[in-house]
PDB file of C-alpha atoms in Angstrom:
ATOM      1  CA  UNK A1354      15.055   5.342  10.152  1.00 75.00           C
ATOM      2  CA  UNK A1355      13.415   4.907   6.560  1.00 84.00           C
ATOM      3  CA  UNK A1356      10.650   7.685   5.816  1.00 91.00           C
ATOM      4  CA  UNK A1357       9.447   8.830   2.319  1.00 96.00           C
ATOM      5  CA  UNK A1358       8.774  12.631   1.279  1.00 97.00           C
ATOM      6  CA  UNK A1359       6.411  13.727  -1.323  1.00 98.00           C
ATOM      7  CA  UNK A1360       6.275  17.372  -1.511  1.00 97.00           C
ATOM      8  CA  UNK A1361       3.291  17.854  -3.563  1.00 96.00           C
ATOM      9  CA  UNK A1362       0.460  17.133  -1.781  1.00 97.00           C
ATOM     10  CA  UNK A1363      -2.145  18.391  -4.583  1.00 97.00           C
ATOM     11  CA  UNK A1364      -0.637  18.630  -8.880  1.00 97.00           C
ATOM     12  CA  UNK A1365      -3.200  19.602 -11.297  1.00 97.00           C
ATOM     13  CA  UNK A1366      -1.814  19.151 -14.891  1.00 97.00           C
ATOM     14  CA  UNK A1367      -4.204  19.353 -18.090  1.00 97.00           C
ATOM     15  CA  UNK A1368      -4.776  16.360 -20.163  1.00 97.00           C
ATOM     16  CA  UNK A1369      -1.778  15.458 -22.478  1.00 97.00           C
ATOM     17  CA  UNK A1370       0.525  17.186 -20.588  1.00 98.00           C
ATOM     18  CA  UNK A1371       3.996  15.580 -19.507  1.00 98.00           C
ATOM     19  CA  UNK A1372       4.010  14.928 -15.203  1.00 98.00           C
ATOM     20  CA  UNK A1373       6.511  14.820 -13.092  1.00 98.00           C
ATOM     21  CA  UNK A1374       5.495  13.733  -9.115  1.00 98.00           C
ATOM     22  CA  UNK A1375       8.510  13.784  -6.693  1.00 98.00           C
ATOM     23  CA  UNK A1376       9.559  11.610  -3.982  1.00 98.00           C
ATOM     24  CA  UNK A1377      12.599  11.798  -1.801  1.00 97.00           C
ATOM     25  CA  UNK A1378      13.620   8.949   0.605  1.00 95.00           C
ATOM     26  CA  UNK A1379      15.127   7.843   3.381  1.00 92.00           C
ATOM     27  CA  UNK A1380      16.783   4.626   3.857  1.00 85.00           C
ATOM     28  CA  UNK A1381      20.686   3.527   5.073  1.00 75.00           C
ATOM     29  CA  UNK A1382      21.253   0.960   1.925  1.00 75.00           C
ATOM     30  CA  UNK A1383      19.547   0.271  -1.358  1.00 77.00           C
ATOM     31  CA  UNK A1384      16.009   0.447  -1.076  1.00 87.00           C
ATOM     32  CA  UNK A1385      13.337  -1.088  -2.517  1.00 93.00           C
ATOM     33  CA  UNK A1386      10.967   1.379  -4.174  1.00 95.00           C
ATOM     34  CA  UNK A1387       7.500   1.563  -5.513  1.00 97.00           C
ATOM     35  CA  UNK A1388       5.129   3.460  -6.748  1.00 98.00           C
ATOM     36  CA  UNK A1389       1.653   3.173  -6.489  1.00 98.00           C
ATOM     37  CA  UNK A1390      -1.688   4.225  -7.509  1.00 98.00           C
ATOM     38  CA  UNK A1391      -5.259   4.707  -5.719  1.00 98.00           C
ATOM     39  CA  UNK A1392      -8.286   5.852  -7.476  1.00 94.00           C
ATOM     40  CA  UNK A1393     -10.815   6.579  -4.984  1.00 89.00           C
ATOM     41  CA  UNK A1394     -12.138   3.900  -2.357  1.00 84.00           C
ATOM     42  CA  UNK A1395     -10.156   1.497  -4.167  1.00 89.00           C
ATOM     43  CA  UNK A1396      -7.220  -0.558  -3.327  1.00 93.00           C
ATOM     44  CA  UNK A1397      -3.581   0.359  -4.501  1.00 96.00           C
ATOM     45  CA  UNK A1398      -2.374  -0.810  -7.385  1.00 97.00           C
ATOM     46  CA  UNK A1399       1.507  -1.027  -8.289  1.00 97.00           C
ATOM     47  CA  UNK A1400       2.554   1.138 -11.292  1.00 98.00           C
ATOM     48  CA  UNK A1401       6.279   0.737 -10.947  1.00 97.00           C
ATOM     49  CA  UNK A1402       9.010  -0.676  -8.632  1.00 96.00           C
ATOM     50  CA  UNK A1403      12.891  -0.623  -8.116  1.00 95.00           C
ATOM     51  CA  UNK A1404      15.042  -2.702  -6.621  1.00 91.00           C
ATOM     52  CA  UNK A1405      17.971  -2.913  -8.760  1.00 88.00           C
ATOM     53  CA  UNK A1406      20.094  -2.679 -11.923  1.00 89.00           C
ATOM     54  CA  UNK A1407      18.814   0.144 -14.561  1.00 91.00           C
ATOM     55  CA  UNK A1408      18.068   3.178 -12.570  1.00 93.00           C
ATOM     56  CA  UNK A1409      14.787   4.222 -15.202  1.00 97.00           C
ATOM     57  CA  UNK A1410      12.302   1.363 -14.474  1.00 97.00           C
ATOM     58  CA  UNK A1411       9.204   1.371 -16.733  1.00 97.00           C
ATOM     59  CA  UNK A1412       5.796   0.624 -15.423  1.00 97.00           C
ATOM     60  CA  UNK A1413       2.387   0.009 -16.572  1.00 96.00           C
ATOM     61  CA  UNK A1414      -0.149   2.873 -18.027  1.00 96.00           C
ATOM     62  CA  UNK A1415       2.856   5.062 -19.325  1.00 97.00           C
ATOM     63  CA  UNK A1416       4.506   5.515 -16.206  1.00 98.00           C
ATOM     64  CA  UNK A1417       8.236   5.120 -15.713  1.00 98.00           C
ATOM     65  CA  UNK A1418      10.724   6.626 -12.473  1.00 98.00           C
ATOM     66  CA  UNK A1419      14.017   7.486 -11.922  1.00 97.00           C
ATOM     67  CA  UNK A1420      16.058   6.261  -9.378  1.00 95.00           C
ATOM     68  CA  UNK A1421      18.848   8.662  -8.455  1.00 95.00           C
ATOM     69  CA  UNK A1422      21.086   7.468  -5.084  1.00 92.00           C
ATOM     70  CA  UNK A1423      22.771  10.927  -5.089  1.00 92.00           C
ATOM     71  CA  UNK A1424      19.735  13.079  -4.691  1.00 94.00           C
ATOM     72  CA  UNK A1425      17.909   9.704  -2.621  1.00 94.00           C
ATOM     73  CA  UNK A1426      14.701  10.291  -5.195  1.00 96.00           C
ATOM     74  CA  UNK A1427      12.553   8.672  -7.026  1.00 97.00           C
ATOM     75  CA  UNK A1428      10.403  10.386  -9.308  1.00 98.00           C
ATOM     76  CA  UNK A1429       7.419   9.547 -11.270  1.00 98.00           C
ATOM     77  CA  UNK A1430       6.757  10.889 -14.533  1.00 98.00           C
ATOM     78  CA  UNK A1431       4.612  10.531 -17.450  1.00 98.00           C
ATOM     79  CA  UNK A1432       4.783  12.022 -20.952  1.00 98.00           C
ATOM     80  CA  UNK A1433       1.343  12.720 -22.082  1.00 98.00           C
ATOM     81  CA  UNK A1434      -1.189  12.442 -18.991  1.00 98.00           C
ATOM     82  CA  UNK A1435      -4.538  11.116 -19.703  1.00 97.00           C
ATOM     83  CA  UNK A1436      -7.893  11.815 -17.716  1.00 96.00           C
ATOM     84  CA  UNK A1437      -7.902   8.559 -16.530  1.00 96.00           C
ATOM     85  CA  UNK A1438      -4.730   9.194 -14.397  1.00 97.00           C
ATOM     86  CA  UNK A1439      -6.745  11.416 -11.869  1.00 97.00           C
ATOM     87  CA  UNK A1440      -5.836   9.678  -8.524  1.00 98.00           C
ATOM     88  CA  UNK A1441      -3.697   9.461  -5.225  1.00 98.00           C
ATOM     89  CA  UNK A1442      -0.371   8.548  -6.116  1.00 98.00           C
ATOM     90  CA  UNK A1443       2.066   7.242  -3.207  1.00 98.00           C
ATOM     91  CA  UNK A1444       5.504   6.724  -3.342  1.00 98.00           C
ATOM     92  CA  UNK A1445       6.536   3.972  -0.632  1.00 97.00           C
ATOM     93  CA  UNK A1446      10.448   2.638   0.675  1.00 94.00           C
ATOM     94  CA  UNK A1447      10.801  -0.679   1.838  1.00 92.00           C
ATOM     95  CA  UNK A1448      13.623  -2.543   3.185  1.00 86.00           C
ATOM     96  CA  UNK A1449      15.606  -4.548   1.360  1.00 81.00           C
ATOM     97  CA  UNK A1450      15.256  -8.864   2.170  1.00 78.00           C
ATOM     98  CA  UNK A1451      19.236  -8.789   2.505  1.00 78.00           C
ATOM     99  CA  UNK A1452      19.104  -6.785   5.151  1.00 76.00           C
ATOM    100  CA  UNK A1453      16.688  -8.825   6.645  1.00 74.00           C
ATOM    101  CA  UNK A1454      15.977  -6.358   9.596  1.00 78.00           C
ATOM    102  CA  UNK A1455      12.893  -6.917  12.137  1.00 79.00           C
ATOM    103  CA  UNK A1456      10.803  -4.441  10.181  1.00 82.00           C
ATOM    104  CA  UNK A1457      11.314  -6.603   6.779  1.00 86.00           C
ATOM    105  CA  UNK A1458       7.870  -6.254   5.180  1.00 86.00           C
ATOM    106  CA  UNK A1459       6.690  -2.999   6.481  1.00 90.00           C
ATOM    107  CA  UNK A1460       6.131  -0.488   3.927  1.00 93.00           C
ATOM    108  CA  UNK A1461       7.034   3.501   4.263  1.00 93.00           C
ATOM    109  CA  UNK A1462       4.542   5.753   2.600  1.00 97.00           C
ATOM    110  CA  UNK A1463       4.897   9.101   1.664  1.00 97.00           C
ATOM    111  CA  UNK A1464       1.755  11.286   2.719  1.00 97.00           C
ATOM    112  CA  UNK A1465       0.575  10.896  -1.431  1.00 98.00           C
ATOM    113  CA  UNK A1466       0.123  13.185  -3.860  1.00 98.00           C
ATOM    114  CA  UNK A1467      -3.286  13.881  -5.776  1.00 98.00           C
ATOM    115  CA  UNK A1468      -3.835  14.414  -9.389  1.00 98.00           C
ATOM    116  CA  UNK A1469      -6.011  16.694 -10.906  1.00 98.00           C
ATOM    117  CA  UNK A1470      -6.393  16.140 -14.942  1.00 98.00           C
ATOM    118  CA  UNK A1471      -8.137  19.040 -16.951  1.00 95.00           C
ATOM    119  CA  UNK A1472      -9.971  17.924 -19.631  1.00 89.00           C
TER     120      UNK A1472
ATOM    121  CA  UNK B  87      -2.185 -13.270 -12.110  1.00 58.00           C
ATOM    122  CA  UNK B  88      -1.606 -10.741  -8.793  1.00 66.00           C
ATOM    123  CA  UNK B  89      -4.850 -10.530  -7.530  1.00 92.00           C
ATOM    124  CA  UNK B  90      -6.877 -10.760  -3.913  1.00 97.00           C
ATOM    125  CA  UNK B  91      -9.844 -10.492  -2.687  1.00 97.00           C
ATOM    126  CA  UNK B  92     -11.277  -9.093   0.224  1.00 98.00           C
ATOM    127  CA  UNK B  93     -14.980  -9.720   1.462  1.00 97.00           C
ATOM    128  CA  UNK B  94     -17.370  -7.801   2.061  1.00 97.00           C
ATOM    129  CA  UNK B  95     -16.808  -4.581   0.244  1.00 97.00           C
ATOM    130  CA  UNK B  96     -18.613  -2.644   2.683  1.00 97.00           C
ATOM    131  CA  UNK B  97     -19.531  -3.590   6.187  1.00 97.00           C
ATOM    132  CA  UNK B  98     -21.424  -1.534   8.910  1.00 96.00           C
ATOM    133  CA  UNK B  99     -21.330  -2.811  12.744  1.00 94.00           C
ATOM    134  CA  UNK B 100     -22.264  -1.488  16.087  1.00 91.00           C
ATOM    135  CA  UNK B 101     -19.575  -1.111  18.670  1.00 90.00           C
ATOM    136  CA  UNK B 102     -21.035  -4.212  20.393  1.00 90.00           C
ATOM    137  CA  UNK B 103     -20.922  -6.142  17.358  1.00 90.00           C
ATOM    138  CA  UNK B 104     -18.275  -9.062  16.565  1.00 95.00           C
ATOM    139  CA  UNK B 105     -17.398  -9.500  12.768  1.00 96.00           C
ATOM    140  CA  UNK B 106     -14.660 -10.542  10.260  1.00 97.00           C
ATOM    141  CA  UNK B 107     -13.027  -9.244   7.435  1.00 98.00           C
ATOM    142  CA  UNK B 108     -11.678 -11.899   5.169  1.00 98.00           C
ATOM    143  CA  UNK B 109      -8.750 -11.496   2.579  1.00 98.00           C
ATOM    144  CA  UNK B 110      -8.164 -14.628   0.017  1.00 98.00           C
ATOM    145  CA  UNK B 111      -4.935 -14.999  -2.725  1.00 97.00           C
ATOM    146  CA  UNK B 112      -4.140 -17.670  -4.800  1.00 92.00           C
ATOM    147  CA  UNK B 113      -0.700 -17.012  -5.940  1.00 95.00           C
ATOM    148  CA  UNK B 114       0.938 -18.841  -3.528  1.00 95.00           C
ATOM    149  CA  UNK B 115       2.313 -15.863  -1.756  1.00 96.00           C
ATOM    150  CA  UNK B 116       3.504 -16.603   1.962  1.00 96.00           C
ATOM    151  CA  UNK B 117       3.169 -13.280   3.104  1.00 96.00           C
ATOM    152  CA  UNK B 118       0.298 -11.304   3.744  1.00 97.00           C
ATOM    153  CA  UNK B 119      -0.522  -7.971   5.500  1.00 97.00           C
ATOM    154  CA  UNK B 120      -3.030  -5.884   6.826  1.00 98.00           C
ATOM    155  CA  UNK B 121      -3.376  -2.350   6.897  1.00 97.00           C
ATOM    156  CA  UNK B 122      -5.517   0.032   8.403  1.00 98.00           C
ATOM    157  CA  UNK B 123      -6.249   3.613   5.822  1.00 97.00           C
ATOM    158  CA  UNK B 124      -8.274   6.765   6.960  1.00 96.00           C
ATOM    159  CA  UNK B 125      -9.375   9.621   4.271  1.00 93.00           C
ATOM    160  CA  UNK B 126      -6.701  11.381   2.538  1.00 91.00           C
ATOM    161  CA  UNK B 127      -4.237   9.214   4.534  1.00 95.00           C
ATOM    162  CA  UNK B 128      -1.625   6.942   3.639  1.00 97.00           C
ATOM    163  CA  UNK B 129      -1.630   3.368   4.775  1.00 97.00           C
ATOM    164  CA  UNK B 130      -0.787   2.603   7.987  1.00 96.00           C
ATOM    165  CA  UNK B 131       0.872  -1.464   9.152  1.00 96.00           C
ATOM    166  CA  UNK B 132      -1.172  -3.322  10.868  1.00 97.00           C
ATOM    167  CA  UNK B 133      -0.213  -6.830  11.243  1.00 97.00           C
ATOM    168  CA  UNK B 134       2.190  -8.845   8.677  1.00 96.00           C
ATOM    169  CA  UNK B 135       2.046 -13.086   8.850  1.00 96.00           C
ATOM    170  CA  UNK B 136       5.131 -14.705   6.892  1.00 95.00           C
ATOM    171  CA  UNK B 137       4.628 -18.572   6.331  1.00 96.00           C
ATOM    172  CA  UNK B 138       1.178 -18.114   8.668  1.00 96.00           C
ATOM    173  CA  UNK B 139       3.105 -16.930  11.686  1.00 96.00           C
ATOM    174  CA  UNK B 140       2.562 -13.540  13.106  1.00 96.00           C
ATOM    175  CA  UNK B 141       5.979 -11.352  12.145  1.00 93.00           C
ATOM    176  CA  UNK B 142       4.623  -7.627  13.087  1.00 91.00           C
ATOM    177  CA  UNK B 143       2.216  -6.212  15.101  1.00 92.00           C
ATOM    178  CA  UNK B 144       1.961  -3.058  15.210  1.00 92.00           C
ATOM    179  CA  UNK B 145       0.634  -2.057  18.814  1.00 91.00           C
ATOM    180  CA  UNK B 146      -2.751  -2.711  17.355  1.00 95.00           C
ATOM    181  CA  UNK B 147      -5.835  -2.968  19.907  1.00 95.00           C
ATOM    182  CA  UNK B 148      -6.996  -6.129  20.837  1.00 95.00           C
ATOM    183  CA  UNK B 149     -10.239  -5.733  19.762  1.00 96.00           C
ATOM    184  CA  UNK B 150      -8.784  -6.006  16.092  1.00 97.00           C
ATOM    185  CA  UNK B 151      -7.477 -10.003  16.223  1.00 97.00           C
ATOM    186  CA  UNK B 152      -6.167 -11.466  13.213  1.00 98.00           C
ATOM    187  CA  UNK B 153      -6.340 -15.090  12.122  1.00 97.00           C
ATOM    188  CA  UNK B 154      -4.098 -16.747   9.081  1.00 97.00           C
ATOM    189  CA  UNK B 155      -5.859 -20.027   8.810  1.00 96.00           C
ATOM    190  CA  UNK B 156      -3.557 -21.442   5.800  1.00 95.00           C
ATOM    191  CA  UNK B 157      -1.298 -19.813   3.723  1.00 93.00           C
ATOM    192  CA  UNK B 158      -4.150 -18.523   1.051  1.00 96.00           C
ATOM    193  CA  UNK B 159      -6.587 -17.052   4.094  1.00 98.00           C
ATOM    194  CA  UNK B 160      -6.346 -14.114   6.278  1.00 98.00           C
ATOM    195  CA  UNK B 161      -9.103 -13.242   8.724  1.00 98.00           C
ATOM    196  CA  UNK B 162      -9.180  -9.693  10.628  1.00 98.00           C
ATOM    197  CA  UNK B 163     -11.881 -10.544  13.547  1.00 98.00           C
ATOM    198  CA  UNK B 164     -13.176  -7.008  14.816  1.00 97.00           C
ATOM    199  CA  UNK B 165     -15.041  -6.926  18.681  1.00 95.00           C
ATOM    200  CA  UNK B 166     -16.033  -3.746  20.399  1.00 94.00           C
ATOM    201  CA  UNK B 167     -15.030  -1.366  17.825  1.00 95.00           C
ATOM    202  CA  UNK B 168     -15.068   2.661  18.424  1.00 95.00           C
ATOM    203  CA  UNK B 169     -16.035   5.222  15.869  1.00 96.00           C
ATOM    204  CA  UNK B 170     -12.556   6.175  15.263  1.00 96.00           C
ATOM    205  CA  UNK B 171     -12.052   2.638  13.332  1.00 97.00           C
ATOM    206  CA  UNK B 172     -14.249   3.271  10.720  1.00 97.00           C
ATOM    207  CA  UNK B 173     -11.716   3.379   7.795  1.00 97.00           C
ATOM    208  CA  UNK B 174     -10.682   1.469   4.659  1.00 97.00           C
ATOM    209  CA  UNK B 175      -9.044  -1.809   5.700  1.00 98.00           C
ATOM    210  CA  UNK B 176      -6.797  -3.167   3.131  1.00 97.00           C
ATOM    211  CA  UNK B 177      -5.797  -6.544   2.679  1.00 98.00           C
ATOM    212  CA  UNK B 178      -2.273  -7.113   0.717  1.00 97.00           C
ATOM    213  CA  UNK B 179      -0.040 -10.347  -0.263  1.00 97.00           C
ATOM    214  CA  UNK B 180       3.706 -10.522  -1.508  1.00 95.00           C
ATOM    215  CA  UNK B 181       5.573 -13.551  -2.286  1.00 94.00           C
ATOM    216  CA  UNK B 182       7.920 -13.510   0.786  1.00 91.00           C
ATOM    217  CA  UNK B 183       8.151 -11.476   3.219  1.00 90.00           C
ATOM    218  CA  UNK B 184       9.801  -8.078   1.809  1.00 88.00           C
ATOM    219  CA  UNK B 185       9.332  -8.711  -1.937  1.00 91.00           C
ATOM    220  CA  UNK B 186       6.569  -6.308  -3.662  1.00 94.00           C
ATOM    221  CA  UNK B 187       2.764  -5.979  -2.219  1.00 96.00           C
ATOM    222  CA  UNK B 188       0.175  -6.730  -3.773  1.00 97.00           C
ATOM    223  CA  UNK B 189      -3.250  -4.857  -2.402  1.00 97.00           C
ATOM    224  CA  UNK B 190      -6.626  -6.089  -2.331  1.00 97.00           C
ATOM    225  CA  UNK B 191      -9.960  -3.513  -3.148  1.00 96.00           C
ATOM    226  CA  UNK B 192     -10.473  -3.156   0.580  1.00 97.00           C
ATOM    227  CA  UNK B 193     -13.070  -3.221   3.019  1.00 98.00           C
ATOM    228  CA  UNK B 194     -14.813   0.356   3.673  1.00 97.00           C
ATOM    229  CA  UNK B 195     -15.736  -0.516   7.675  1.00 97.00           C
ATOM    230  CA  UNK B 196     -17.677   2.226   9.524  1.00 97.00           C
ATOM    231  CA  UNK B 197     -18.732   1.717  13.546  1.00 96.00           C
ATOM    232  CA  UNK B 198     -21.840   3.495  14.678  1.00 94.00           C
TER     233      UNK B 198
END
């Protein structure tokens, strides 16, 4: 079964400092993987996404994520954080068209994480 | 362009009201998806159409009933809602079935 782990459910990091926002997955193949990002009582918007090739994908606003098979994560990290970046982040698996299972299309989301940015 | 819309932003019913919840896209995506979030919650599946056919329903309660008129249009027609389903409903689109989501701002519902 495919399930997604974020650890941190509350980071608080002061402006310009580097971020790091973990995710571990779940999944029996390769994955697809996104991350995305929901200020609040807004939609989400997709910051970043893997599916395959070069395991450091870059995103938009600064954001870029690891994919490591051996430790099934998926991080998130940015160098210099900006106030702007206070929101719910949420890491999400999905399953990969090949496979083309019944649950194609459904998207696992971790619980989110939500960051704090001192000024 | 990767954007939809969702209409209205913010709708208030009474549990013996009947009323939709409309999602639009214009990037020719044949998938879209609805999905149900509460506060501090992730999203949570509610139905998925792929080339306007219904693929997934998740054991949703009849009184939510979607529509996919054409491949651009998705309806989410709500009837005797509770309390409970006062939440965020979000609307999303992807280019198949599978490939990456796109989300919509939502619709902030609350049932009195």
């Amino acid at each position: 079964a495919q399930s997604v782990t974020q650890p941190d459910i509350h980071i608080t990091v002061s402006e310009g400092a580097s971020l790091e926002l973990r995710c571990n997955y779940s999944y029996g193949a390769t994955p697809y993987l996104f991350w995305y990002v929901q200020s609040p009582g807004q939609g989400l918007q997709l910051l970043l996404k893997y599916f395959s090739g070069d395991t450091l994908v870059q995103g938009i606003k600064g954001f870029e994520a690891e994919f490591k098979r051996s430790q099934s994560s998926f991080n998130l990290r940015k160098p210099s954080v900006h106030w702007s970046d206070a929101a719910e982040y949420f890491c999400a698996v999905g399953m990969n068209p090949a496979d083309r299972g019944s649950t194609l299309g459904r998207l696992y989301f971790g619980r989110g994480t939500q960051l704090t940015v001192w000024p | 362009d990767t954007e939809v819309t969702q209409t209205p932003k913010h709708l208030v019913m009474g549990m013996t009201n009947k009323k939709s919840l409309k999602c639009e896209q214009h990037m020719g995506h044949r998938a879209m998806y609805w999905y149900k979030q509460k506060a501090k919650k992730p999203p949570e599946l509610m139905f998925v159409y792929s080339y306007e056919k219904l693929s997934i329903n998740e054991s949703v309660p009849s009184r939510f009933s979607p529509e996919c008129p054409n491949s651009s249009l998705l309806n989410l027609h709500l009837h005797a809602l509770q309390p409970e389903d006062s939440a965020l409903y979000l609307c999303a689109s992807s280019q198949i079935r599978g490939e990456t989501q796109y989300f919509g701002p939502g619709t902030r519902l609350l049932v009195l």
